[in-house]
Amino acid sequence: MNQVEMRITNLLFRIFMNTNQLDSFLQRVVRIGTVMLSAGGGCFYMVDKRSGQLVMSGGSGKTLATGIPLTGNELVDVCNQDGNRWARYGNHILIPLYVNDTVQAMICFFDAARPPGGDMTAAADRILDMLGKLYEQKTTTLMKELYHKALIDISQVITQSDDFDDVITTSMRMASEVTGGSCAIMLLTKDEQYLIPSYAHNIEMSDYNNIPMIPQMGLDQTSYEAIRERKAVIVEDVPADPRADQEFCKKYGIRSYLTMPLIFLDRPIGVMFVDYIYKHRFTDMELRFFYDLGHQISHVITTLKTQLELLETKHIQDRLIEMMREMTNTTRLKDVLDDMVSKTHDLLEEKVGVSVWLINETSDRIVLSTWRGDKVNLLQTESVTFSLEELGNAAVLQDLFLEVDSHSTIGQFFLRSGAFYSMGTPLMAGKDLIGILFLHAYDGHQWTDREKLTLSTIGIHAGPIIRNTQYIQLLEKESKLDGLTKVFNRHHFEKTFRDYSRQHVESNKPFSLLMVDIDNFKQINDRYGHTVGDRVVKNVASLLQETTRRGDMVFRYGGEEFCLFLPYTSKVQAEQVAERIRVTIAEADVEPRVTVSIGVATFPECSKDPRLVLEMADHALYKAKRNGKNCVISAD
């Protein structure tokens, strides 16, 4: 080794020892080389982490535009063609610098007046060989320090925050900045059947597909392999690897990627993807970094998820307790059911549909009572019911929940309504089944712990509340009904007449009253006895309910007398209804045959005073009685 070579070698070593950044190291090498080669200037290129392209990063003298009209990667091609430690391009000198057999930097000298040659060629090769080793060592040292610092910084983020999303987002962003790759995390579902997206850097979360743990052609299979083998899987060239999701990678320009399993206590919880848009060669140091990062992320995901689940469980329980308390303060069954379904839908963030079905009075069918869902449309153009036998054939008990077979009659109904999956829980009151609460999910949905917890909690507590409300409502209904005929009683008439007549007065809309009396009822009692008399009253009450229109109300006014309230009905319309009632009862095939007399009065045609209208209807009835009975008389 001659003195010049020794001086250059010692100088390069001092530069190596006294610089802490790669660009500073290369900048000083360019300056020395420019002098030694009597060059017009020099520059250096470094690989961009994101693109994998060589980009000019510094230099002196002539610019690249006036020096070498080639891109960084075209310069690499020139060097590869030459096959030496350095290459010529016209009067320019090109020196590639390698790390792990991949060009990571390039030094260029423009218009070198004294290029190495002759006896200097061997010395130049030795100097450049040393420069390459120094650069690779410097790169490796700095990357170790960078990775180490990144792991410490990520660890601090993890220990200083208890926000799950913030920890994962910050950690993955920091990892992406250090490595140049785009990081994503997918977590295993509880049943370990699917990987679902939890975080993605630079790619929309919604574009990630759920990945089944049973390998399927066309979808990514490296995750299955990584979890099964408990080790990282590398795809260096996507187009040539059948394990990659070609369509997804093509869409986002992914050329290489790493799949790192996330393991906690020897149990897989998910995978971490690291994607590159160029053909990336993963180094052992990178793999070690991602392994350590995966270990940290696995621990924090498990810890924070457990904390979140506990907090969420308490939150759900508090909301459910509040919901049950509100339900107990409501005495109208429809309000109780609507409130339960609405609050359940809101509690589950409107991600699933909710429906409640009650057992009918004969206890052999379930009837749709109410539902709510943005994408589920259980249209109730008519009563929707299914037999308990159909329910038994459709529902499969799975982890204490009823999962509906989509091929069953009920399953097909749900499917037509937009629900691909339906899961239910029985509503029990003691040992009695009183109904079913269903959750309905859309295509691709995976049932969550939150949904199962909500469903089971409501199933346990809602049944007794619904039964109690049914009982209260039944008592209220019974208090309004006549014990014999089951039509409304005189007491309820007074309240209804007061409320409805006031509404009609305020709106100035007509209403009519029909006073109906069974003809010769005393003779029927005297001849046949009171038991037959009671049967006659019940038969007339039933005929009145069958003959009147929807919205009309039938009241037992006293003894054999009934009163009918006909909302929004004119005098002419009321007379038509009354005549239809009279004819129907007279021609009814019952024994003994009976007839009725009917008095009609209308607001405001007969009077603008509702109480006077009632008196006029009563007077019209007595006039019908005096006129021979079995007729209809209207008040003047």
XYZ file of C-alpha atoms in Angstrom:
636
model
C 0.000 0.000 0.000
C 1.610 3.301 -1.124
C 1.516 6.495 0.890
C -1.308 8.080 -1.103
C -3.494 5.039 -0.643
C -2.661 4.966 3.079
C -3.442 8.671 3.467
C -6.813 8.257 1.741
C -7.610 5.180 3.773
C -6.783 6.909 7.065
C -8.811 9.946 6.014
C -11.866 7.818 5.191
C -11.569 6.067 8.552
C -11.406 9.423 10.419
C -14.476 10.580 8.531
C -16.228 7.332 9.470
C -15.395 7.810 13.155
C -16.310 11.515 13.297
C -19.697 11.534 11.554
C -23.031 10.375 12.953
C -25.196 10.737 9.860
C -24.970 8.933 6.540
C -25.514 12.059 4.459
C -22.685 13.870 6.335
C -20.409 10.898 5.758
C -21.138 10.844 2.006
C -20.905 14.635 1.679
C -17.319 14.617 3.034
C -16.378 11.650 0.833
C -17.628 13.590 -2.212
C -15.481 16.598 -1.320
C -12.311 14.487 -0.904
C -12.995 12.512 -4.082
C -13.615 15.669 -6.114
C -10.123 16.909 -5.178
C -8.377 13.548 -5.628
C -9.931 12.991 -9.102
C -9.664 16.647 -10.179
C -13.397 16.421 -10.951
C -15.671 19.299 -11.881
C -17.979 18.352 -8.970
C -19.724 15.472 -7.332
C -22.984 14.375 -5.755
C -24.461 11.422 -3.944
C -27.749 9.552 -4.091
C -29.504 7.737 -1.237
C -32.399 5.298 -1.327
C -35.758 6.821 -0.353
C -37.428 4.551 2.218
C -40.922 5.014 0.809
C -40.312 4.602 -2.907
C -37.141 2.510 -2.931
C -35.753 4.923 -5.540
C -32.299 6.527 -5.503
C -32.706 10.284 -5.115
C -30.026 12.975 -5.108
C -29.335 13.940 -1.508
C -26.294 16.257 -1.681
C -23.127 17.227 -3.544
C -20.868 20.043 -4.713
C -19.714 21.619 -7.977
C -21.785 20.927 -11.088
C -25.403 19.936 -10.621
C -26.782 16.648 -11.781
C -28.574 18.348 -14.661
C -25.311 19.506 -16.185
C -23.345 16.479 -15.059
C -25.118 13.135 -15.698
C -28.548 13.141 -17.402
C -29.691 9.865 -15.776
C -31.998 8.938 -12.909
C -30.587 7.248 -9.845
C -31.902 3.827 -10.884
C -30.496 4.264 -14.419
C -27.110 4.898 -12.808
C -27.466 1.566 -10.949
C -28.085 -0.166 -14.299
C -24.843 1.352 -15.667
C -22.897 0.046 -12.661
C -24.447 -3.427 -12.947
C -23.395 -3.634 -16.585
C -19.796 -2.807 -15.707
C -19.631 -5.300 -12.798
C -16.754 -3.527 -11.003
C -16.493 -1.525 -7.776
C -16.884 1.583 -9.886
C -17.973 2.422 -13.408
C -17.434 5.072 -16.088
C -20.141 6.987 -17.824
C -18.319 9.210 -20.306
C -15.937 11.343 -18.249
C -17.920 10.643 -15.081
C -17.137 8.201 -12.293
C -19.971 6.203 -10.627
C -19.432 4.418 -7.289
C -22.298 2.235 -5.955
C -22.440 1.498 -2.221
C -24.118 -1.726 -1.092
C -25.855 -2.915 2.075
C -26.813 -6.581 2.130
C -25.984 -6.874 -1.588
C -28.457 -4.105 -2.486
C -27.426 -0.662 -3.729
C -28.341 1.814 -1.000
C -26.306 4.826 -2.171
C -24.399 6.115 -5.215
C -21.486 8.590 -5.438
C -20.943 10.412 -8.744
C -17.966 12.538 -9.830
C -18.369 14.805 -12.879
C -15.660 15.287 -15.521
C -12.931 13.508 -13.576
C -9.566 14.725 -14.992
C -7.606 12.033 -13.176
C -9.739 8.879 -13.153
C -8.145 5.783 -11.618
C -6.359 3.636 -14.134
C -3.183 1.725 -14.840
C -1.224 1.043 -11.668
C -3.852 2.973 -9.661
C -6.672 0.605 -10.556
C -5.845 -1.981 -7.886
C -5.327 0.717 -5.243
C -8.612 2.384 -6.225
C -10.430 -0.942 -5.908
C -9.002 -1.454 -2.414
C -9.993 2.088 -1.361
C -13.497 1.675 -2.760
C -13.802 -1.742 -1.142
C -12.934 -0.144 2.197
C -15.372 2.718 1.493
C -18.117 0.195 0.811
C -17.441 -1.681 4.029
C -17.326 1.536 6.039
C -20.625 2.669 4.510
C -22.301 -0.676 5.174
C -21.020 -0.705 8.749
C -22.111 2.915 9.289
C -25.551 2.141 7.817
C -25.956 -0.961 9.972
C -24.868 0.868 13.134
C -27.164 3.825 12.529
C -30.128 1.595 11.649
C -29.610 -0.426 14.846
C -29.630 2.807 16.821
C -32.680 4.069 14.913
C -34.631 0.859 15.442
C -33.624 0.736 19.108
C -34.708 4.350 19.659
C -37.985 3.711 17.813
C -38.783 0.749 20.075
C -38.050 2.871 23.167
C -40.243 5.722 21.852
C -43.059 3.303 21.017
C -42.725 1.748 24.476
C -43.128 5.214 26.027
C -46.249 5.824 23.952
C -47.644 2.511 25.121
C -46.983 3.190 28.814
C -48.232 6.792 28.753
C -51.626 6.239 27.121
C -54.583 4.001 27.837
C -56.415 4.935 24.637
C -56.399 1.811 22.461
C -56.821 3.579 19.108
C -54.276 6.281 19.978
C -51.635 3.743 21.050
C -52.021 1.602 17.934
C -52.196 4.576 15.542
C -49.133 6.308 17.017
C -47.086 3.090 17.236
C -47.780 2.069 13.644
C -47.130 5.595 12.330
C -43.759 5.674 14.106
C -42.886 2.220 12.738
C -43.825 3.342 9.218
C -41.617 6.426 9.500
C -38.611 4.357 10.591
C -38.926 1.524 8.071
C -40.590 3.238 5.125
C -43.235 0.517 4.935
C -46.990 0.919 5.393
C -48.119 -0.926 8.508
C -51.508 -2.519 9.128
C -52.945 -4.665 11.905
C -55.667 -7.299 11.671
C -56.979 -9.055 14.778
C -58.490 -12.497 15.176
C -62.150 -12.786 16.055
C -63.021 -14.520 19.333
C -63.757 -17.775 17.544
C -60.429 -17.432 15.651
C -62.223 -17.970 12.348
C -61.473 -14.577 10.761
C -58.959 -11.751 10.777
C -60.657 -8.368 10.780
C -58.945 -4.992 10.047
C -58.146 -2.904 13.128
C -55.622 -0.347 11.831
C -54.196 0.623 8.460
C -51.604 3.253 7.480
C -52.092 4.862 4.030
C -54.880 2.417 3.062
C -58.604 2.789 3.769
C -59.719 0.353 6.484
C -62.923 -0.339 4.570
C -60.884 -1.694 1.648
C -59.469 -4.537 3.727
C -61.311 -7.847 3.431
C -61.945 -10.074 6.411
C -59.457 -12.921 5.989
C -60.754 -16.430 6.798
C -58.437 -18.737 8.695
C -59.254 -21.445 6.182
C -57.028 -20.576 3.174
C -58.945 -19.484 0.085
C -57.481 -18.947 -3.359
C -57.310 -15.297 -4.319
C -57.200 -14.029 -0.736
C -54.057 -13.511 1.322
C -52.748 -16.822 2.664
C -49.594 -15.588 4.403
C -51.569 -14.641 7.520
C -52.816 -18.220 7.870
C -49.261 -19.497 7.406
C -47.767 -16.937 9.826
C -50.240 -17.808 12.585
C -49.945 -21.549 12.015
C -46.122 -21.566 11.954
C -45.761 -18.766 14.582
C -43.185 -16.976 12.429
C -42.918 -14.136 9.930
C -43.777 -14.797 6.290
C -42.119 -12.702 3.566
C -43.461 -12.013 0.081
C -40.578 -10.309 -1.747
C -42.231 -10.284 -5.172
C -46.045 -10.173 -5.098
C -46.702 -10.969 -8.794
C -44.653 -14.157 -8.522
C -46.104 -15.379 -5.206
C -49.456 -17.267 -5.299
C -49.985 -16.700 -1.559
C -50.606 -12.969 -2.068
C -53.946 -11.239 -2.654
C -53.046 -10.132 -6.175
C -56.076 -7.896 -6.719
C -55.616 -5.997 -3.459
C -51.851 -5.606 -3.953
C -52.286 -4.405 -7.520
C -54.852 -1.816 -6.422
C -52.436 -0.296 -3.902
C -49.212 -0.942 -5.793
C -47.817 -3.324 -3.161
C -44.756 -5.156 -4.479
C -43.377 -6.733 -1.287
C -44.748 -7.315 2.185
C -44.113 -8.960 5.504
C -46.721 -10.772 7.601
C -45.734 -10.904 11.275
C -47.892 -12.982 13.661
C -48.978 -11.227 16.850
C -48.600 -13.704 19.703
C -49.421 -13.231 23.386
C -48.684 -16.014 25.871
C -48.269 -18.441 22.973
C -51.767 -17.566 21.724
C -52.226 -15.825 18.346
C -54.270 -12.617 18.484
C -53.696 -11.317 14.939
C -51.101 -10.276 12.370
C -49.156 -7.170 11.453
C -48.594 -6.400 7.762
C -45.721 -4.229 6.506
C -46.129 -3.298 2.820
C -43.652 -1.809 0.318
C -44.430 -0.398 -3.107
C -41.143 -1.686 -4.500
C -39.332 -5.018 -4.443
C -37.946 -4.835 -0.942
C -35.321 -7.093 0.528
C -35.967 -7.632 4.228
C -32.816 -7.739 6.374
C -32.318 -9.737 9.540
C -32.127 -6.456 11.447
C -35.505 -5.354 10.064
C -37.062 -8.694 10.923
C -35.719 -8.410 14.476
C -37.205 -4.925 14.755
C -40.611 -6.078 13.523
C -40.494 -9.096 15.816
C -39.800 -6.885 18.861
C -42.433 -4.408 17.707
C -44.947 -7.228 17.256
C -44.212 -8.456 20.779
C -44.856 -4.979 22.215
C -48.015 -4.482 20.150
C -49.367 -7.924 21.100
C -48.960 -7.155 24.781
C -50.549 -3.705 24.624
C -53.423 -4.893 22.410
C -54.262 -7.687 24.841
C -53.919 -5.449 27.910
C -55.859 -2.480 26.541
C -58.528 -4.675 24.964
C -59.068 -6.345 28.324
C -59.345 -2.937 30.022
C -61.649 -1.663 27.286
C -63.824 -4.757 27.507
C -64.168 -4.296 31.281
C -65.018 -0.611 30.880
C -67.361 -1.337 27.995
C -69.034 -4.123 29.953
C -69.643 -1.761 32.873
C -70.879 0.935 30.482
C -73.278 -1.485 28.809
C -74.499 -2.790 32.148
C -75.100 0.748 33.427
C -77.004 1.630 30.249
C -79.036 -1.568 30.458
C -79.902 -0.985 34.125
C -81.077 2.517 33.224
C -83.063 1.098 30.314
C -84.746 -1.518 32.519
C -85.593 1.135 35.112
C -87.274 3.258 32.469
C -89.172 0.225 31.161
C -90.568 -0.507 34.633
C -91.977 3.039 34.786
C -94.021 2.472 31.622
C -97.391 0.738 31.782
C -98.261 0.622 28.073
C -96.933 -2.548 26.449
C -96.324 -0.983 23.039
C -94.280 1.801 24.650
C -92.246 -0.741 26.643
C -91.428 -2.798 23.530
C -90.714 0.230 21.318
C -88.453 1.702 24.000
C -86.588 -1.585 24.490
C -85.976 -2.073 20.762
C -85.029 1.565 20.145
C -82.572 1.754 23.068
C -81.029 -1.620 22.178
C -80.528 -0.414 18.600
C -78.882 2.798 19.847
C -76.754 0.973 22.438
C -75.313 -1.235 19.697
C -74.463 1.890 17.675
C -77.095 1.100 15.042
C -74.844 -1.603 13.553
C -77.510 -4.313 13.771
C -81.279 -4.519 13.504
C -83.461 -5.414 16.500
C -86.884 -7.057 16.660
C -89.085 -8.406 19.445
C -91.659 -11.166 19.012
C -94.272 -12.112 21.636
C -96.130 -15.361 22.209
C -99.795 -15.080 21.221
C -102.737 -15.680 23.571
C -103.043 -19.341 22.602
C -99.307 -19.863 23.247
C -98.661 -21.598 19.932
C -97.226 -18.797 17.758
C -94.771 -15.907 17.952
C -95.987 -12.567 16.617
C -93.780 -9.691 15.435
C -94.454 -6.821 17.848
C -91.950 -4.153 16.824
C -88.555 -3.759 15.133
C -85.888 -1.237 14.234
C -82.954 -1.315 11.828
C -81.403 0.867 9.146
C -80.909 -1.988 6.689
C -83.463 -4.469 8.040
C -87.017 -3.853 6.871
C -89.532 -6.210 8.495
C -92.544 -4.737 6.695
C -95.760 -5.258 8.661
C -98.375 -4.844 5.959
C -100.188 -7.566 7.868
C -99.546 -9.498 11.052
C -96.319 -11.506 10.807
C -96.454 -14.727 12.809
C -94.704 -18.095 12.919
C -95.590 -21.228 14.811
C -93.424 -22.358 17.713
C -92.749 -25.505 15.685
C -91.312 -23.346 12.866
C -89.223 -21.488 15.439
C -87.926 -24.778 16.836
C -86.982 -25.995 13.372
C -85.245 -22.698 12.528
C -83.309 -21.870 15.698
C -80.118 -23.686 16.671
C -78.847 -23.271 20.229
C -75.292 -21.906 19.942
C -73.457 -20.691 23.080
C -76.777 -20.033 24.868
C -78.095 -18.039 21.902
C -80.583 -18.988 19.198
C -79.018 -18.710 15.753
C -81.538 -18.821 12.918
C -80.918 -21.178 10.007
C -81.142 -19.022 6.871
C -82.738 -21.929 4.953
C -85.687 -22.209 7.362
C -89.030 -20.454 6.861
C -88.179 -17.804 9.449
C -84.622 -17.513 8.113
C -85.925 -16.897 4.597
C -88.275 -14.196 5.915
C -85.367 -12.482 7.672
C -83.209 -12.845 4.554
C -85.850 -11.164 2.377
C -85.963 -8.373 4.932
C -82.202 -7.714 4.620
C -80.962 -9.762 7.582
C -78.283 -12.270 6.533
C -77.711 -13.428 10.120
C -80.167 -13.481 13.041
C -79.400 -14.322 16.654
C -82.006 -14.398 19.421
C -82.507 -14.922 23.097
C -85.696 -16.145 24.806
C -87.665 -13.676 26.929
C -88.667 -15.646 30.015
C -90.960 -14.832 32.914
C -90.255 -17.555 35.444
C -90.581 -20.796 33.503
C -92.855 -19.275 30.854
C -91.607 -18.288 27.409
C -93.267 -14.977 26.568
C -91.253 -13.968 23.514
C -87.969 -13.775 21.579
C -85.598 -10.827 21.170
C -83.637 -11.001 17.893
C -80.589 -9.148 16.598
C -80.284 -9.013 12.807
C -76.956 -8.504 11.018
C -75.984 -7.758 7.472
C -73.724 -9.679 5.106
C -70.169 -10.171 6.421
C -71.032 -9.246 10.032
C -69.331 -11.031 12.921
C -71.219 -11.086 16.231
C -69.322 -9.091 18.867
C -69.034 -9.638 22.614
C -70.886 -6.363 23.115
C -73.835 -7.597 21.068
C -73.920 -10.941 22.876
C -73.657 -9.289 26.306
C -76.473 -6.866 25.465
C -78.701 -9.609 24.097
C -78.211 -11.951 27.042
C -78.665 -9.211 29.667
C -81.908 -7.975 28.126
C -83.085 -11.547 27.743
C -82.655 -12.159 31.471
C -84.290 -8.964 32.752
C -86.815 -7.885 30.112
C -89.092 -10.931 30.336
C -90.500 -10.214 33.840
C -90.927 -6.516 32.966
C -92.890 -7.356 29.817
C -95.026 -9.902 31.711
C -95.736 -7.342 34.422
C -96.684 -4.725 31.818
C -98.974 -7.239 30.107
C -100.629 -7.942 33.437
C -101.094 -4.242 34.239
C -102.454 -3.603 30.771
C -104.824 -6.545 31.137
C -106.084 -5.159 34.456
C -106.553 -1.744 32.877
C -108.401 -3.308 29.977
C -110.564 -5.378 32.301
C -111.432 -2.239 34.271
C -112.737 -0.676 31.040
C -114.744 -3.730 29.956
C -118.129 -5.001 30.883
C -117.707 -8.345 32.622
C -120.489 -10.096 30.693
C -120.142 -8.802 27.132
C -116.430 -7.742 27.090
C -117.360 -4.494 25.339
C -116.496 -1.202 27.047
C -118.473 -0.415 30.218
C -120.470 2.667 31.276
C -117.585 4.067 33.346
C -115.239 3.990 30.379
C -117.949 5.563 28.205
C -118.059 8.624 30.461
C -114.299 9.191 30.126
C -114.212 8.422 26.398
C -117.234 10.613 25.660
C -115.737 13.503 27.604
C -112.327 13.278 25.875
C -113.509 12.544 22.345
C -116.380 15.035 22.328
C -113.981 17.780 23.448
C -111.663 16.948 20.539
C -114.574 17.109 18.094
C -115.781 20.416 19.497
C -112.285 21.922 19.190
C -111.900 20.684 15.602
C -115.570 21.261 14.738
C -115.754 17.761 13.271
C -118.968 15.681 13.464
C -119.583 12.639 15.614
C -122.702 10.533 16.099
C -124.194 8.535 18.960
C -126.370 5.438 18.587
C -128.462 4.363 21.559
C -129.416 0.689 21.071
C -131.949 -1.217 23.195
C -132.987 -4.886 22.937
C -136.708 -5.091 22.323
C -138.943 -7.019 24.740
C -135.974 -8.025 26.898
C -138.064 -8.353 30.079
C -140.307 -10.937 28.404
C -137.215 -12.906 27.320
C -135.980 -12.994 30.909
C -139.414 -13.943 32.207
C -139.909 -16.669 29.621
C -136.423 -18.184 29.294
C -134.698 -17.129 32.485
C -131.765 -14.865 33.246
C -129.138 -17.274 31.860
C -130.691 -17.063 28.396
C -131.144 -13.345 28.902
C -127.416 -12.962 29.556
C -126.673 -14.986 26.416
C -128.905 -12.681 24.370
C -127.064 -9.605 25.684
C -123.685 -11.205 24.819
C -124.892 -12.165 21.321
C -126.124 -8.637 20.616
C -122.829 -7.188 21.886
C -120.884 -9.482 19.547
C -123.100 -8.561 16.586
C -122.615 -4.862 17.347
C -118.819 -5.302 17.290
C -118.953 -7.313 14.063
C -121.275 -4.857 12.293
C -119.634 -1.557 13.245
C -116.711 -0.016 11.430
C -113.096 0.172 12.512
C -112.800 3.121 14.878
C -116.368 2.885 16.143
C -116.695 2.108 19.862
C -119.310 -0.084 21.508
C -120.295 0.462 25.179
C -122.730 -1.391 27.403
C -124.711 1.531 28.751
C -126.811 -0.452 31.202
C -128.913 -3.627 31.346
C -129.987 -4.410 27.762
C -128.979 -0.969 26.462
C -125.844 -0.142 24.425
C -124.310 3.115 23.232
C -122.135 3.418 20.110
C -119.755 6.342 19.584
C -119.061 6.943 15.875
C -116.179 9.433 15.370
C -116.185 11.724 12.296
C -119.621 10.430 11.235
C -122.439 12.569 9.809
C -126.126 12.020 10.514
C -126.745 10.319 7.165
C -123.795 7.963 7.671
C -124.911 7.199 11.218
C -128.420 6.324 10.029
C -126.903 3.894 7.485
C -124.813 2.223 10.199
C -127.829 2.020 12.509
C -130.017 0.428 9.841
C -127.308 -2.124 9.030
C -127.119 -3.036 12.723
C -130.893 -3.340 13.044
C -131.161 -5.642 10.000
C -128.178 -7.775 11.022
C -129.555 -8.435 14.503
C -133.083 -9.082 13.247
C -131.826 -11.631 10.733
C -129.200 -13.252 12.953
C -129.461 -17.042 13.221
C -129.633 -17.180 17.036
C -132.220 -18.412 19.493
C -134.254 -16.769 20.769
C -134.497 -14.274 17.917
C -134.473 -10.634 18.985
C -134.764 -7.167 17.493
C -133.406 -3.801 18.589
C -134.584 -0.193 18.562
C -132.009 2.508 17.800
C -131.923 6.258 18.460
C -129.508 8.450 16.472
C -128.160 11.958 17.244
C -125.269 13.862 15.637
C -122.935 16.696 16.625
C -123.198 19.472 15.518
C -126.260 18.851 13.320
C -128.565 18.124 16.237
C -126.785 20.308 18.792
C -123.442 21.968 19.430
C -123.569 20.776 23.034
C -122.211 17.167 23.272
C -124.239 16.442 26.421
C -127.411 17.543 24.712
C -126.554 15.287 21.749
C -126.414 12.329 24.190
C -129.839 13.246 25.623
C -131.295 13.632 22.125
C -130.053 10.142 21.130
C -131.685 8.745 24.257
C -134.976 10.523 23.487
C -134.838 9.233 19.876
C -134.461 5.677 21.250
C -137.586 5.992 23.385
C -139.435 7.394 20.389
C -138.408 4.286 18.415
C -139.749 2.149 21.243
C -143.082 3.972 21.169
C -143.255 3.681 17.365
C -143.414 -0.119 17.435
C -139.811 -1.073 18.098
C -137.369 -2.722 15.599
C -136.727 0.621 13.914
C -134.268 3.515 13.683
C -135.293 7.047 14.709
C -133.049 10.111 14.327
C -133.222 13.178 16.542
C -134.394 16.372 14.838
